[in-house]
C-alpha atoms as a printed R data frame, in Angstrom:
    type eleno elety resid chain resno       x       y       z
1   ATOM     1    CA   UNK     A     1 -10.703  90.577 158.045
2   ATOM     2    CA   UNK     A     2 -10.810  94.003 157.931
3   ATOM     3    CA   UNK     A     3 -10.102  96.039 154.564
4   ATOM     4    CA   UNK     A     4  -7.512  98.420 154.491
5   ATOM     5    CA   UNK     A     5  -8.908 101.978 153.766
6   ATOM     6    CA   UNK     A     6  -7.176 105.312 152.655
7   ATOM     7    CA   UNK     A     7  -6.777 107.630 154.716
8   ATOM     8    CA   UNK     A     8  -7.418 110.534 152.187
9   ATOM     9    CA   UNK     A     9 -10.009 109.864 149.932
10  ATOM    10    CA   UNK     A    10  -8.207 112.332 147.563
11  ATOM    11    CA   UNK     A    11  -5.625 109.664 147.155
12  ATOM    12    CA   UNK     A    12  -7.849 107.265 146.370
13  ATOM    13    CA   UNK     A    13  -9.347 109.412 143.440
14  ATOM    14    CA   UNK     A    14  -5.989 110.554 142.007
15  ATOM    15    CA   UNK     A    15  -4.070 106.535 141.803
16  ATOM    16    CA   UNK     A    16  -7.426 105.892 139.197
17  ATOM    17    CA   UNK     A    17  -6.738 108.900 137.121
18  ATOM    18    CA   UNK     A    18  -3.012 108.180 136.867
19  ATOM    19    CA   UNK     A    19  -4.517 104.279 135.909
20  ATOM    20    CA   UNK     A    20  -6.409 105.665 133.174
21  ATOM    21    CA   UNK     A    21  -4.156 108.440 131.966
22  ATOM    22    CA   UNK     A    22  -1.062 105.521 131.089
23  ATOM    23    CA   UNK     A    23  -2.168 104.892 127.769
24  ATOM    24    CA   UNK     A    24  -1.686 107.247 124.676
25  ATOM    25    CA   UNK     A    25  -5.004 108.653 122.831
26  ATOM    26    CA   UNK     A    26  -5.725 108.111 119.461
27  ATOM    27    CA   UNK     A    27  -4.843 111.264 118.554
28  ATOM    28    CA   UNK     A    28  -1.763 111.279 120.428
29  ATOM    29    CA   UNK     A    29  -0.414 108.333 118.077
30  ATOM    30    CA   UNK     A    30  -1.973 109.830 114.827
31  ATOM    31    CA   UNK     A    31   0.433 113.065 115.242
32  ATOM    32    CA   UNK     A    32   3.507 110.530 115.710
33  ATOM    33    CA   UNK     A    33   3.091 108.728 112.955
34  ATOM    34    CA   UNK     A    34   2.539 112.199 111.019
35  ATOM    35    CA   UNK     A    35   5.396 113.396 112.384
36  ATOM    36    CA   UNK     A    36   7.375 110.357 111.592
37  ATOM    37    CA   UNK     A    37   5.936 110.488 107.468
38  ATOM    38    CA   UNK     A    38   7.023 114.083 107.273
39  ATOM    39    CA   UNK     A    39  10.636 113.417 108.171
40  ATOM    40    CA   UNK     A    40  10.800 110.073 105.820
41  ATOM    41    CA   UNK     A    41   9.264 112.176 103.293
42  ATOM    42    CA   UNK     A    42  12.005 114.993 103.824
43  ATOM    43    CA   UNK     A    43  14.475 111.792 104.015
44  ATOM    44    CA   UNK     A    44  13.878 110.654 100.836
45  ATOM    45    CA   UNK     A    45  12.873 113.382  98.818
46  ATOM    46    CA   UNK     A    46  16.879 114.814  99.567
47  ATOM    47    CA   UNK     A    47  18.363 111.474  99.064
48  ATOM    48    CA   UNK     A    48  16.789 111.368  95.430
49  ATOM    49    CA   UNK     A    49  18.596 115.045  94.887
50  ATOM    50    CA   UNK     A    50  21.957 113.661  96.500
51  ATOM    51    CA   UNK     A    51  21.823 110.189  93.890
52  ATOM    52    CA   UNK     A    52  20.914 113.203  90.493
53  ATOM    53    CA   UNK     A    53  24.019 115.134  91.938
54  ATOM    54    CA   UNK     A    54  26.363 111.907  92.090
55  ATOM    55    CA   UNK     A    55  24.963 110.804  88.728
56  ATOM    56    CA   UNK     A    56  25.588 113.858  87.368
57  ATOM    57    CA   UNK     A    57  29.045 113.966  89.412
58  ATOM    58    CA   UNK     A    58  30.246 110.650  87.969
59  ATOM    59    CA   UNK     A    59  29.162 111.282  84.358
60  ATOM    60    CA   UNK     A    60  31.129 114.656  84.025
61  ATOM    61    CA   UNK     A    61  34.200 112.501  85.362
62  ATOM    62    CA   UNK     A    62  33.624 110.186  83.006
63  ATOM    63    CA   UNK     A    63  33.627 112.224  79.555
64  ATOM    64    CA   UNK     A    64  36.785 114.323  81.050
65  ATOM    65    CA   UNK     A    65  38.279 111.280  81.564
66  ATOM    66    CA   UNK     A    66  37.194 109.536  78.157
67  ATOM    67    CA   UNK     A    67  38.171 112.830  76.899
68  ATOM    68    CA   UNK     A    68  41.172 112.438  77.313
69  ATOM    69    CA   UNK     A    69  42.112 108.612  76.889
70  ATOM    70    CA   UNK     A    70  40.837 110.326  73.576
71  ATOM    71    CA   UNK     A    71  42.924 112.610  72.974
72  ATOM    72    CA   UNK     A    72  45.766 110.319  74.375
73  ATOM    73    CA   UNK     A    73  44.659 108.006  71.651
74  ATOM    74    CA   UNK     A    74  44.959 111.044  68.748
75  ATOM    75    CA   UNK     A    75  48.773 111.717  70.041
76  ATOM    76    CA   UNK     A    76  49.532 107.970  69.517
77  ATOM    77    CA   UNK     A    77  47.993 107.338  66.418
78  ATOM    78    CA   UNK     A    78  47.511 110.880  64.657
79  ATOM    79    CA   UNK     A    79  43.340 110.647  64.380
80  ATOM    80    CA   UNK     A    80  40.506 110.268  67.010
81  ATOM    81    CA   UNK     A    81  38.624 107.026  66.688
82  ATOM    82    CA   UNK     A    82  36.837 106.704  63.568
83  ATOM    83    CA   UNK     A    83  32.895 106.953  64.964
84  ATOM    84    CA   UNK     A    84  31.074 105.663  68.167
85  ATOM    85    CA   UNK     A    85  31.358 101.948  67.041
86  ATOM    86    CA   UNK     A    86  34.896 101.616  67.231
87  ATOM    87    CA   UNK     A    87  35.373 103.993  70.164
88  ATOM    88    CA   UNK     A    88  34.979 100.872  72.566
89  ATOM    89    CA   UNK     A    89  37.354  99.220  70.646
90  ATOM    90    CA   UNK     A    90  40.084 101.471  69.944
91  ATOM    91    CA   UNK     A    91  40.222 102.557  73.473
92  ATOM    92    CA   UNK     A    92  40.655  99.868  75.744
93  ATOM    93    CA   UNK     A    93  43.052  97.762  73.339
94  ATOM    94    CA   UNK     A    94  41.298  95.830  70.948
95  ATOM    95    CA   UNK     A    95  40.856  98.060  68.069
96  ATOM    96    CA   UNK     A    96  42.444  97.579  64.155
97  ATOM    97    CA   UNK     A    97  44.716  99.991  64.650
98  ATOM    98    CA   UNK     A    98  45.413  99.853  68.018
99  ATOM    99    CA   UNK     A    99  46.408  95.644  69.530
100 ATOM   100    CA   UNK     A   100  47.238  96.117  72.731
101 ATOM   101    CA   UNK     A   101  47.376 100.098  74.141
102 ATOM   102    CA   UNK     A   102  44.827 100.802  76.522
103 ATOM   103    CA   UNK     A   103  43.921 104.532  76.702
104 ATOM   104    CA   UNK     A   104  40.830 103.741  79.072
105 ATOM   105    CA   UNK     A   105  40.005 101.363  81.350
106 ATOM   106    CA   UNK     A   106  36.269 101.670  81.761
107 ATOM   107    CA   UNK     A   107  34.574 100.105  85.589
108 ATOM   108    CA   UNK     A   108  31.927  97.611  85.301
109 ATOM   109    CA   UNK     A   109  28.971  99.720  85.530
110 ATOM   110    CA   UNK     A   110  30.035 101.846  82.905
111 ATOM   111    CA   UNK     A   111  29.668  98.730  80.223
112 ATOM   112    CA   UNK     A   112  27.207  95.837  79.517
113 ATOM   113    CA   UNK     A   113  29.759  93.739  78.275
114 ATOM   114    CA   UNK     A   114  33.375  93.857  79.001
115 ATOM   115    CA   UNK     A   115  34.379  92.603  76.096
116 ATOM   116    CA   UNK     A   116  32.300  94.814  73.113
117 ATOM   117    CA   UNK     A   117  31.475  98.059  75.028
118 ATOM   118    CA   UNK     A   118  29.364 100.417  74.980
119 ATOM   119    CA   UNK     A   119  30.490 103.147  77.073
120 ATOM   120    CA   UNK     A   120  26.855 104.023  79.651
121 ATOM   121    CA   UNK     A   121  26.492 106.801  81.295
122 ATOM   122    CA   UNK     A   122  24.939 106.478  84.416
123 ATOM   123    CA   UNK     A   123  21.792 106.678  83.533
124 ATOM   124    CA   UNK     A   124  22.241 103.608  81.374
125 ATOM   125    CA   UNK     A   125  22.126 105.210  77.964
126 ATOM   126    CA   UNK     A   126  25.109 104.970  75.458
127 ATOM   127    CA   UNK     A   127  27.718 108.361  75.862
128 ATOM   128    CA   UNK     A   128  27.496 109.751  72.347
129 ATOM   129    CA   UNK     A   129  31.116 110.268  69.824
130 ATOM   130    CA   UNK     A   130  31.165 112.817  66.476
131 ATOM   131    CA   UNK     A   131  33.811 113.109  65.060
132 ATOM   132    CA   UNK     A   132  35.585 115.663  61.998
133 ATOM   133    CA   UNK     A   133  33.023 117.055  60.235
134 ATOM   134    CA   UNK     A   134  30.617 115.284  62.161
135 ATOM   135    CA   UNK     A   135  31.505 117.044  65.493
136 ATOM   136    CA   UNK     A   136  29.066 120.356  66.012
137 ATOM   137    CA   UNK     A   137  30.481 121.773  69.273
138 ATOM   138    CA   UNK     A   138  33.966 121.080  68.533
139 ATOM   139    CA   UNK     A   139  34.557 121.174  64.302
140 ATOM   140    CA   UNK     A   140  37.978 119.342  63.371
141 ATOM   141    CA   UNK     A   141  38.329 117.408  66.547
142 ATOM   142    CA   UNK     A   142  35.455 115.525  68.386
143 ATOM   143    CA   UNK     A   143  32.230 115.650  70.659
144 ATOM   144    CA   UNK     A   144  31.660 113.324  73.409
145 ATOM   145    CA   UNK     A   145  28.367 113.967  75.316
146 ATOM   146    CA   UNK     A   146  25.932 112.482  77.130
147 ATOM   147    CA   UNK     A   147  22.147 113.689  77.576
148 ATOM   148    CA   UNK     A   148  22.054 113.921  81.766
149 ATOM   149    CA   UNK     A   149  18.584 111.573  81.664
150 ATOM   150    CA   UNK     A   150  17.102 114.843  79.246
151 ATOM   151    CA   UNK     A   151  17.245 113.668  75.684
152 ATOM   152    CA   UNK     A   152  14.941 116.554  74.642
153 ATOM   153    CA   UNK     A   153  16.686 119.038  76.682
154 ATOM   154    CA   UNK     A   154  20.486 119.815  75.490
155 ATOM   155    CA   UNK     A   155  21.268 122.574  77.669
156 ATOM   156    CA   UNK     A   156  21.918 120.010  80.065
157 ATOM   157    CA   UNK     A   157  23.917 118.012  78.520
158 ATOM   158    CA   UNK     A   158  26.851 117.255  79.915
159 ATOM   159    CA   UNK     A   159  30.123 117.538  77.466
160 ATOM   160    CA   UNK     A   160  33.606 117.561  76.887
C-alpha cells in the first residue's frame, strides 16, 4: 500500500497548527472568568442599592399610611392612641376603646404576630409612636418614625 502524500507540504504544516491552536490558553480563560467577576460584582453591588431604595420606598408608605389610619382614628374617637403599646391595638380593632373599627390593616411582614403587633419597619425594628407632650417634631399631635437601619443617625429618619 502506498501512503497518500500532500501535495503541498505547506498544507501539511498549517492542518497541525490549526490542531494545536483549538484549545484556549490559560490566560485566555483567566480574563473570562475576570470578566465574568467584574459584571457579578457590578450585578450585585446595584441590586443591594435597588433592595435600600425599596426598603426605604416601602417604609415611607408605611408611616403615611399609619399616619393616617392615625389620624382617622383621632376623628373617630377625639385622641390619638394613648402610647406605642396600644397603637397595635387601637388600630386594627382590638383596642379598649375601639371593639371592632379597623383604621389599619397591617401585611404580614410588617408584624411578628398578627394578633399583638408590633408594627416593623422593614428593617425589622419596631416603628416608633410619641404622643402630646411626648411628641418632639410634632407638639400637641403625634410622631411616628422609624430609624431607616441608622439608629445613631436621625437625619435619616424617615417620618410622618
Amino acid at each position: 500500500m502506498r501512503q497518500r502524500q500532500l501535495a503541498n507540504p505547506l498544507v501539511a504544516g498549517s492542518c497541525s497548527m490549526h490542531r494545536l491552536r483549538a484549545a484556549f490558553t490559560l490566560i485566555e480563560l483567566l480574563v473570562v472568568v475576570a470578566i465574568i467577576a467584574i459584571l457579578a460584582g457590578l450585578t450585585l453591588s446595584t441590586l443591594g442599592y435597588v433592595n435600600k431604595k425599596g426598603a426605604e420606598s416601602r417604609a415611607r408608605a408605611e408611616v403615611e399610611a399609619l399616619s393616617s389610619a392615625i389620624d382617622n382614628y383621632k376623628l373617630e374617637f377625639g385622641t390619638f392612641p394613648s402610647n406605642q403599646a396600644v397603637l397595635y391595638r387601637e388600630l386594627v380593632g382590638s383596642g379598649t376603646l375601639n371593639s371592632n373599627k379597623v383604621f389599619f390593616e397591617p401585611t404580614p411582614n410588617m408584624v411578628t404576630n398578627m394578633a399583638t403587633g408590633p408594627f416593623i419597619d422593614p428593617w425589622g425594628s419596631q416603628y416608633q409612636y410619641l404622643t402630646g407632650a411626648q411628641a418632639t417634631n410634632n407638639i400637641g399631635f403625634f410622631d411616628l418614625w422609624t430609624s431607616n437601619n441608622a439608629p445613631k443617625d436621625p437625619a435619616n429618619w424617615i417620618r410622618n
